[in-house]
Coordinates of C-alpha atoms and ligand atoms in Angstrom, one line a residue:
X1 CA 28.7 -26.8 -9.8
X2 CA 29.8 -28.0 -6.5
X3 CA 26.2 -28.4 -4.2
X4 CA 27.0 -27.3 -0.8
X5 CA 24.6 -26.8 2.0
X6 CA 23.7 -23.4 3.3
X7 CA 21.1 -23.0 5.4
X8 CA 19.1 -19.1 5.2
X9 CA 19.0 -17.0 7.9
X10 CA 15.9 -18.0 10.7
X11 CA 13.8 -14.9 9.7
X12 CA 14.0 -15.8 6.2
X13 CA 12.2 -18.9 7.4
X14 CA 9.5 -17.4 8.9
X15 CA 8.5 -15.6 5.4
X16 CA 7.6 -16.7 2.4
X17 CA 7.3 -15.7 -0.7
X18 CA 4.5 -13.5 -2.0
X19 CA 1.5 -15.3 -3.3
X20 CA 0.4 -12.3 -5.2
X21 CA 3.8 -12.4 -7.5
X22 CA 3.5 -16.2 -7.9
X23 CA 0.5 -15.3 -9.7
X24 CA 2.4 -13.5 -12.5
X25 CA 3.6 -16.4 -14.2
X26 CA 0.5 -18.6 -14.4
X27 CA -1.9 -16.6 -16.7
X28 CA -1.7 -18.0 -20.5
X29 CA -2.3 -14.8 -23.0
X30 CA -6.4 -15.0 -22.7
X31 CA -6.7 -15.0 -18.9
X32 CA -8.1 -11.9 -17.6
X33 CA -5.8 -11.0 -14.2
X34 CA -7.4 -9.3 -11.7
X35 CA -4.8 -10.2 -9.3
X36 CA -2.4 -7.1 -10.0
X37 CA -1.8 -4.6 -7.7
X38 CA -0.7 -1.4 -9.8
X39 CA -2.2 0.4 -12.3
X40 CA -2.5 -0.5 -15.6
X41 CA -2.0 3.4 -17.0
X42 CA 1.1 4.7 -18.5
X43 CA 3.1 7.1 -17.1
X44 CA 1.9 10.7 -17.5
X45 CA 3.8 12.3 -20.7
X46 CA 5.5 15.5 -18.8
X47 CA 6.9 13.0 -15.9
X48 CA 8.3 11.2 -18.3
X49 CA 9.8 14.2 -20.1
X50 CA 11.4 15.2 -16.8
X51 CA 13.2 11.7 -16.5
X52 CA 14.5 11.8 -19.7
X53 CA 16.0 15.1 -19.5
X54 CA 17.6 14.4 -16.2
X55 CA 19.6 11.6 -18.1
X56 CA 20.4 13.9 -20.7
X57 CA 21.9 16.4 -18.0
X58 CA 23.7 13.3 -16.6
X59 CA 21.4 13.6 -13.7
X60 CA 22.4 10.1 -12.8
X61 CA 24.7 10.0 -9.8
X62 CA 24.8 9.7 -6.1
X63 CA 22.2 12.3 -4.5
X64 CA 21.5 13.0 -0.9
X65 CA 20.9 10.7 1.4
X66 CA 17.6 11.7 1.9
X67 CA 17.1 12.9 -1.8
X68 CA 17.2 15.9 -3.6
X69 CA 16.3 18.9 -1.0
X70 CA 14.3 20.5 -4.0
X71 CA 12.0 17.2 -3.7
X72 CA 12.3 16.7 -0.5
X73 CA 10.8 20.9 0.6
X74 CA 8.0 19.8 -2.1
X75 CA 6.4 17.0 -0.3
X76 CA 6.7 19.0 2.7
X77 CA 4.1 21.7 1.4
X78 CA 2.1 18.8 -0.5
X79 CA 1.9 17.2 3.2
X80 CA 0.9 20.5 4.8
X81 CA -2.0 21.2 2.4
X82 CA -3.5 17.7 1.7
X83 CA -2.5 16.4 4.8
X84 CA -2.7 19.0 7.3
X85 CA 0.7 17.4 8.6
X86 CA 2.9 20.0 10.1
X87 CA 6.6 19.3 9.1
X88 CA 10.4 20.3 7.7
X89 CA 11.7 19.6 4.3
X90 CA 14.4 17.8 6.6
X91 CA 12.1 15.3 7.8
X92 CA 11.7 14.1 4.3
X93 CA 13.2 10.9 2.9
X94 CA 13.2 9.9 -0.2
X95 CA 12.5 6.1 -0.5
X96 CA 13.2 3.3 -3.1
X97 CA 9.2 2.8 -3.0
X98 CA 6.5 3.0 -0.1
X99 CA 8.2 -0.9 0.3
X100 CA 11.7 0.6 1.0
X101 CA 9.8 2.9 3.8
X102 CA 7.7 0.1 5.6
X103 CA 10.7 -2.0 5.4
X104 CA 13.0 0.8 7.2
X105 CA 10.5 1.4 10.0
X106 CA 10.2 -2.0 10.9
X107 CA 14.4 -2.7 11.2
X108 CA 14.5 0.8 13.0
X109 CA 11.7 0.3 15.5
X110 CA 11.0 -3.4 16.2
X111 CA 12.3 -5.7 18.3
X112 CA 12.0 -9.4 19.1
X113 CA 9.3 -9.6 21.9
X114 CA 7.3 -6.1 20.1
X115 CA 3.7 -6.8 19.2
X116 CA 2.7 -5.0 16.0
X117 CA -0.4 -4.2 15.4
X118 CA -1.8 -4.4 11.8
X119 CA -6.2 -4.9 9.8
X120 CA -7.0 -8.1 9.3
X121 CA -7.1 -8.4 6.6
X122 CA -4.6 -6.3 5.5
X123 CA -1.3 -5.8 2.3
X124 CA 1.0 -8.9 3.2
X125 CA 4.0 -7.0 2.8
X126 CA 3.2 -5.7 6.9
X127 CA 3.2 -9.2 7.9
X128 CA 6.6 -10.1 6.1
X129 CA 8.3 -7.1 7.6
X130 CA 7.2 -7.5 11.2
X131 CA 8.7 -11.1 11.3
X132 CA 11.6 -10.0 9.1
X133 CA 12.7 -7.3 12.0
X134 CA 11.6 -10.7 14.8
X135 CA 8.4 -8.7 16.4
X136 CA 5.2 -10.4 16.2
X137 CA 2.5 -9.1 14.2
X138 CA -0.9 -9.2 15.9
X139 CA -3.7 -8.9 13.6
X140 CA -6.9 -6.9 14.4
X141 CA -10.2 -7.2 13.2
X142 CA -11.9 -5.7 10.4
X143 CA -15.3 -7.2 9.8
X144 CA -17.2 -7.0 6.1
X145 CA -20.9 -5.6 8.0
X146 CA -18.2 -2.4 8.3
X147 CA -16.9 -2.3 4.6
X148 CA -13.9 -3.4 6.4
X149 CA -12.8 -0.2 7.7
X150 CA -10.7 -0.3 10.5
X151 CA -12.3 0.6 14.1
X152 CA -10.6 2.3 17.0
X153 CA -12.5 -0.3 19.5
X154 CA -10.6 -3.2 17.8
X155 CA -7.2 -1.5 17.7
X156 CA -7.7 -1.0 22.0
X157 CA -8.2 -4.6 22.1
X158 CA -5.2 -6.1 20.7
X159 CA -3.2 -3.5 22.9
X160 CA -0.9 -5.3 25.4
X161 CA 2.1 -3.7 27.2
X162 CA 4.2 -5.3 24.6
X163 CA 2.4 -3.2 21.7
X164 CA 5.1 -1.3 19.5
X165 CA 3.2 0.0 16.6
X166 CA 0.3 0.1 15.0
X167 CA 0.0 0.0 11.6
X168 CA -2.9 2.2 9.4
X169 CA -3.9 1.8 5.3
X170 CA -6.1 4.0 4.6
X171 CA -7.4 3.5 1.6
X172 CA -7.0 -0.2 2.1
X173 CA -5.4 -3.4 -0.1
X174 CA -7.2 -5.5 -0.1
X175 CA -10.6 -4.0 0.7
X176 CA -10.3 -0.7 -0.5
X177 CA -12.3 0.7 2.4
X178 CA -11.3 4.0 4.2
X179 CA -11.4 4.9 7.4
X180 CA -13.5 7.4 9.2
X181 CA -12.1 10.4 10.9
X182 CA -13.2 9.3 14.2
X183 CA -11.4 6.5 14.0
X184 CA -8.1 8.1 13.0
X185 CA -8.8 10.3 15.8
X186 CA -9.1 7.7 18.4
X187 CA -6.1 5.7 16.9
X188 CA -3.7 8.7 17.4
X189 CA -4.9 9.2 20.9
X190 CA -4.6 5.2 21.9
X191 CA -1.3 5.5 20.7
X192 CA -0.5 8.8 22.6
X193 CA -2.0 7.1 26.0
X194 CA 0.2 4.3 25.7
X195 CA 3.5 5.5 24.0
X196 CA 2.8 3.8 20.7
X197 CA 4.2 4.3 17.3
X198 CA 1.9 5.1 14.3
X199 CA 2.6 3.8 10.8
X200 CA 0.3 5.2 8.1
X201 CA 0.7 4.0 5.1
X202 CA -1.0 6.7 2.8
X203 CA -0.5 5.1 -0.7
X204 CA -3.6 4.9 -1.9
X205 CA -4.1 8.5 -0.5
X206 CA -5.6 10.1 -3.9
X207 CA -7.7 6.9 -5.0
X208 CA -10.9 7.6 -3.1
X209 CA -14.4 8.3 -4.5
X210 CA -16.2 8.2 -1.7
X211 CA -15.5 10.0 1.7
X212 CA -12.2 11.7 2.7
X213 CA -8.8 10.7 3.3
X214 CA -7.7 11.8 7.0
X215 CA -4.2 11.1 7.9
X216 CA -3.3 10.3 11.5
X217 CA -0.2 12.8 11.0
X218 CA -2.2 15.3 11.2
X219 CA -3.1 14.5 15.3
X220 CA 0.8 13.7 16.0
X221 CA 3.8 13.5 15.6
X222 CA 4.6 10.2 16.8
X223 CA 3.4 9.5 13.5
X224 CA 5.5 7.8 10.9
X225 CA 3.3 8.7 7.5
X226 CA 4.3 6.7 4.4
X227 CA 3.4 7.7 0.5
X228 CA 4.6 7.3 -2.7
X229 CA 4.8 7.6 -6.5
X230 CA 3.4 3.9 -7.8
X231 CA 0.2 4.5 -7.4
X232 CA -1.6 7.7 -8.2
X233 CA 1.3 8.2 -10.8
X234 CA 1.0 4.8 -12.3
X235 CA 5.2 4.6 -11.2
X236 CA 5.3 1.8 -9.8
X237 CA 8.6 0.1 -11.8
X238 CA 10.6 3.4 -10.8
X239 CA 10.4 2.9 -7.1
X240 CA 10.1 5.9 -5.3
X241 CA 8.0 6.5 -2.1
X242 CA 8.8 8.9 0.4
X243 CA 8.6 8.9 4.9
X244 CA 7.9 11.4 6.7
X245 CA 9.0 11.4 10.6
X246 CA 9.8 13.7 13.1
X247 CA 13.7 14.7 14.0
X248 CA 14.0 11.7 16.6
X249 CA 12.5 9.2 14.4
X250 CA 14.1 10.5 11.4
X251 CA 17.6 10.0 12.5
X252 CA 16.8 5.9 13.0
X253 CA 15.1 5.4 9.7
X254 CA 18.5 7.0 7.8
X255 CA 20.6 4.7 9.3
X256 CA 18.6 1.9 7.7
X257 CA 17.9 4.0 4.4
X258 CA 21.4 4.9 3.9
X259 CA 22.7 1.4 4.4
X260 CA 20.3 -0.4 2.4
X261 CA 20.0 1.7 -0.5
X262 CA 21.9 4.9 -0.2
X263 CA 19.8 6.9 -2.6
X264 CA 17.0 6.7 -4.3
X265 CA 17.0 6.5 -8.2
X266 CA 18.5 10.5 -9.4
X267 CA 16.0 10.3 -12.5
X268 CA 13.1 8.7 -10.4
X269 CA 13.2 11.6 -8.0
X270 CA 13.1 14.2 -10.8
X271 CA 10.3 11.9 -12.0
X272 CA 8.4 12.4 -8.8
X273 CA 9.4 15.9 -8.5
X274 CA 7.6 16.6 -12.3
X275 CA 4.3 14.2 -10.5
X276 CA 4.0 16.4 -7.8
X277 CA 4.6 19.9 -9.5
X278 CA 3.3 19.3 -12.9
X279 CA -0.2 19.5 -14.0
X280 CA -2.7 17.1 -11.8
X281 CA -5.2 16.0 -14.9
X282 CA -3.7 12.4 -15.2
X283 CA -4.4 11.8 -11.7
X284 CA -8.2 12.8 -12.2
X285 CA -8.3 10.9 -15.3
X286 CA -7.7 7.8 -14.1
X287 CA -9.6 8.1 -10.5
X288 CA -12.8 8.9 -12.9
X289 CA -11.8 5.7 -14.9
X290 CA -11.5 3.7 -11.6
X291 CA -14.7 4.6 -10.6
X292 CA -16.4 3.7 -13.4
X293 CA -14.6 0.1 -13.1
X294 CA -15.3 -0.2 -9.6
X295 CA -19.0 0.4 -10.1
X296 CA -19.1 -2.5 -12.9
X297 CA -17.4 -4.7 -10.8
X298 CA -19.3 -4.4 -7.7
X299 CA -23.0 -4.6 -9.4
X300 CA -21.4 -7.8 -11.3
X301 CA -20.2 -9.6 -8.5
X302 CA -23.4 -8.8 -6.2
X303 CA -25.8 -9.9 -9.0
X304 CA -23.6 -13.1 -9.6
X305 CA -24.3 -13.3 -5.9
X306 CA -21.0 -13.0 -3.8
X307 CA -21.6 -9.9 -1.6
X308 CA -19.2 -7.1 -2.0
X309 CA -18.7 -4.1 -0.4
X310 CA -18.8 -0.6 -2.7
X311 CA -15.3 -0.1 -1.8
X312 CA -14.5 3.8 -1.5
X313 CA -11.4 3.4 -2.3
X314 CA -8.0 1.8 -4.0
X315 CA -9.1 -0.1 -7.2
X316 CA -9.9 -3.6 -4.8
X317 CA -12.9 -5.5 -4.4
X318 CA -13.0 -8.1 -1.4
X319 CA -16.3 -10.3 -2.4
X320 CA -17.8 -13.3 -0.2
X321 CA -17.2 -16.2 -1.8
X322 CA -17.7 -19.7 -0.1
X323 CA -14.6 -21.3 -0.4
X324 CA -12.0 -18.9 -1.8
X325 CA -9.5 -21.9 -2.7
X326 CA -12.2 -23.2 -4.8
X327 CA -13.0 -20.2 -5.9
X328 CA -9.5 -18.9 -6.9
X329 CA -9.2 -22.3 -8.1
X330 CA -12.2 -22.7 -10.7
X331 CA -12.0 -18.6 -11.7
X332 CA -8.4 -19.8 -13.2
X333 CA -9.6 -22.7 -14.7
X334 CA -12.2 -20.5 -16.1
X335 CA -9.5 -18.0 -17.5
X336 CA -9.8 -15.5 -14.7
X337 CA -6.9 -14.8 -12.3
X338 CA -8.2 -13.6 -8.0
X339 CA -6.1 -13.8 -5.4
X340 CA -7.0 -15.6 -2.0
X341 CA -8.0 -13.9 0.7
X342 CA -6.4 -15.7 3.4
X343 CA -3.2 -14.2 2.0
X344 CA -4.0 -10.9 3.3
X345 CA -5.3 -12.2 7.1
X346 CA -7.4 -14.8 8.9
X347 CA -10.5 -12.6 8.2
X348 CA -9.7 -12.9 4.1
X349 CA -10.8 -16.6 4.5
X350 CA -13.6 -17.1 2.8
X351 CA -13.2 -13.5 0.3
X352 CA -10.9 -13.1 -2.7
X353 CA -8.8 -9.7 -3.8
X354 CA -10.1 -8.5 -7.2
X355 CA -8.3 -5.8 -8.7
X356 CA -9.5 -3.4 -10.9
X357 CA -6.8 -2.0 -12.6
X358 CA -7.6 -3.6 -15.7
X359 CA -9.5 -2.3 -18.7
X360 CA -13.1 -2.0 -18.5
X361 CA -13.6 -5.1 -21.5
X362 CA -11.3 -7.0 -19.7
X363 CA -13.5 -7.2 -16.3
X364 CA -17.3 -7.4 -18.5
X365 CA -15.4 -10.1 -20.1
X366 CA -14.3 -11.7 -16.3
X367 CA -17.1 -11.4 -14.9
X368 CA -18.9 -13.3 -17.8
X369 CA -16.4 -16.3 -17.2
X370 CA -17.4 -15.6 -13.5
X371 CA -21.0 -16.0 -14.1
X372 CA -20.0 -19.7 -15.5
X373 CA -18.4 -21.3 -12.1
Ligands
PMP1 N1 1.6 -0.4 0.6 C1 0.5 -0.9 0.0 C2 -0.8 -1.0 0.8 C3 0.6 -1.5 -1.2 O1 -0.5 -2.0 -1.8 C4 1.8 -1.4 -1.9 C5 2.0 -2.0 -3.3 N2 1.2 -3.0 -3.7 C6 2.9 -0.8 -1.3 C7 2.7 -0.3 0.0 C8 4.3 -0.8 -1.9 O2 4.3 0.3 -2.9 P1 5.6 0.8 -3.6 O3 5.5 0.4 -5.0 O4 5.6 2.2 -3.4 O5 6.8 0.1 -2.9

């Protein structure tokens, strides 16, 4: 092979890669990994039904644009009765995951010189997308005396006249808190004061168990809200997500969707039409199994004496630990795989990321090891 030298792009330079998928290949067969961040169900039986049968139609060419209209009117109504979020099926698009979404808002809306405002800590993809698009992303703080829930006084702080966007995850990775209404509230109105876009990235929308979700799309509509299929549904490997953002907005974002990835997946959409149509009891199933999870985890780690929040939501823990290089460090050698917090924000620094989405053995069995560092 002739070696030739090409150098990547500048903004490829500013990124690197993810941490958290580094982490996949280290684990030998016995390590527990409580560094994944989907859910270790299957897919429900009738969405899987669905998928198959729109191959055997031959379901599997070009759709819209914006993805099947059929799809696209049903997340409308799901939006207007969980979300109270006014909207048009039209508004809609159907995205190659929540990643595909995130990823379109920040090459439609940000600019070089645009502050972005995102929780520290907070999922790194935000980060990585904010420098990929040349905006800066300006982190502000969530602190662990408030379960880490975002605060509307924080938010006003880190606005400048250079502010863009901010960015909401409620439920959060890596915390797992959620926020309070108020604060939603306040957010949306910030932003209306000061002509600032909302990104609410609702993913881990339906796995609470304590509280209730509030999205800011409800205040606004200079809301961009962001949802998808990978988590409640357990979908994760058939990427599909879904925007939702009014007429002005919406015209932007398809110019980035249809160039990037003209369509999402045929069968994945009639996937995600089956999820959000069919019956609900997998959903439920697995939220009640979460919660028993999160419950074991969070009396383990507190008795082992790291301090950890009961998060209300996502399947994340975010304990204290002194040192979490050390700690992520001697959990492996110890056959137990964390992630660092300090990949998720400044304020990560001395926590890890333990995810629950693992079986119930597997975390009695971690937090034994755990109880041995
Ligand atoms: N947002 C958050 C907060 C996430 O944790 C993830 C997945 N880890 C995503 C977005 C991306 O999800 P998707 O699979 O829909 O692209």
């Amino acid at each position: 092979m002739v070696k030739i030298m090409i150098n990547p792009a500048r903004r490829v330079n500013r990124i690197e890669l993810s941490q958290i998928r580094k982490m996949f290949v280290a684990p030998n067969p016995d390590t527990v990994n409580l560094g994944i961040g989907e859910p270790d169900f299957d897919v429900p039986e009738n969405i899987k039904l669905a998928m198959q049968e729109a191959i055997n139609e031959n379901d599997t060419h070009y759709t819209p644009n914006k993805g099947y209209e059929e799809l696209q009117e049903v997340i409308a109504n799901k939006l207007d009765k969980d979300n109270n979020i006014k909207t048009e099926a039209d508004n809609v698009i159907i995205t190659a995951g929540a990643s595909e979404a995130l990823y379109a808002c920040s090459q439609a809306f940000f600019d070089k010189g645009d502050e972005i405002i995102l929780p520290n800590p907070s999922f790194l993809g935000y980060s990585a997308w904010i420098k990929l698009s040349d905006a800066t992303p300006v982190f502000a703080d969530c602190y662990f005396e408030n379960e880490f829930k975002l605060k509307a006084e924080d938010v006003e702080k880190k606005i400048t006249d250079k502010t863009k966007a901010i960015i909401l995850n409620s439920p959060s990775n890596p915390t797992g808190s959620v926020m309070d209404k108020e604060d939603v509230k306040a957010i949306v109105d910030l932003a209306t004061d000061n002509d600032i876009l909302i990104i609410s990235d609702e993913i881990y929308e339906k796995i609470i168990y304590k509280g209730k979700h509030y999205s800011s799309g409800a205040y606004s509509d200079n809301v961009i809200t962001i949802n998808g299929f990978s988590k409640t549904y357990a979908m994760t490997g058939l990427r599909v997500g879904y925007l939702n953002a009014n007429e002005q907005f919406n015209e932007e974002l398809l110019k980035i969707h249809q160039y990037c990835v003209a369509c999402t997946s045929s069968i994945s959409q009639r996937g995600a039409l089956e999820a959000l149509t069919g019956p609900q009891d997998s959903v439920k199933k697995m939220v009640k199994e979460f919660k028993r999870r999160r419950d074991l985890i969070v009396t383990s780690l507190n008795d082992l004496g790291y301090p950890t929040c009961n998060a209300r939501g996502a399947f994340y823990v975010f304990p204290q630990v002194d040192d979490s290089n050390t700690f992520v460090r001697k959990a492996l050698d110890n056959g137990v795989v964390t992630v660092g917090g300090s990949a998720f924000g400044s304020n990560g620094k001395n926590h890890v990321r333990m995810s629950y989405a693992n079986s119930y053995e597997n975390i009695e069995l971690a937090m034994e090891r755990l109880s041995k560092i």
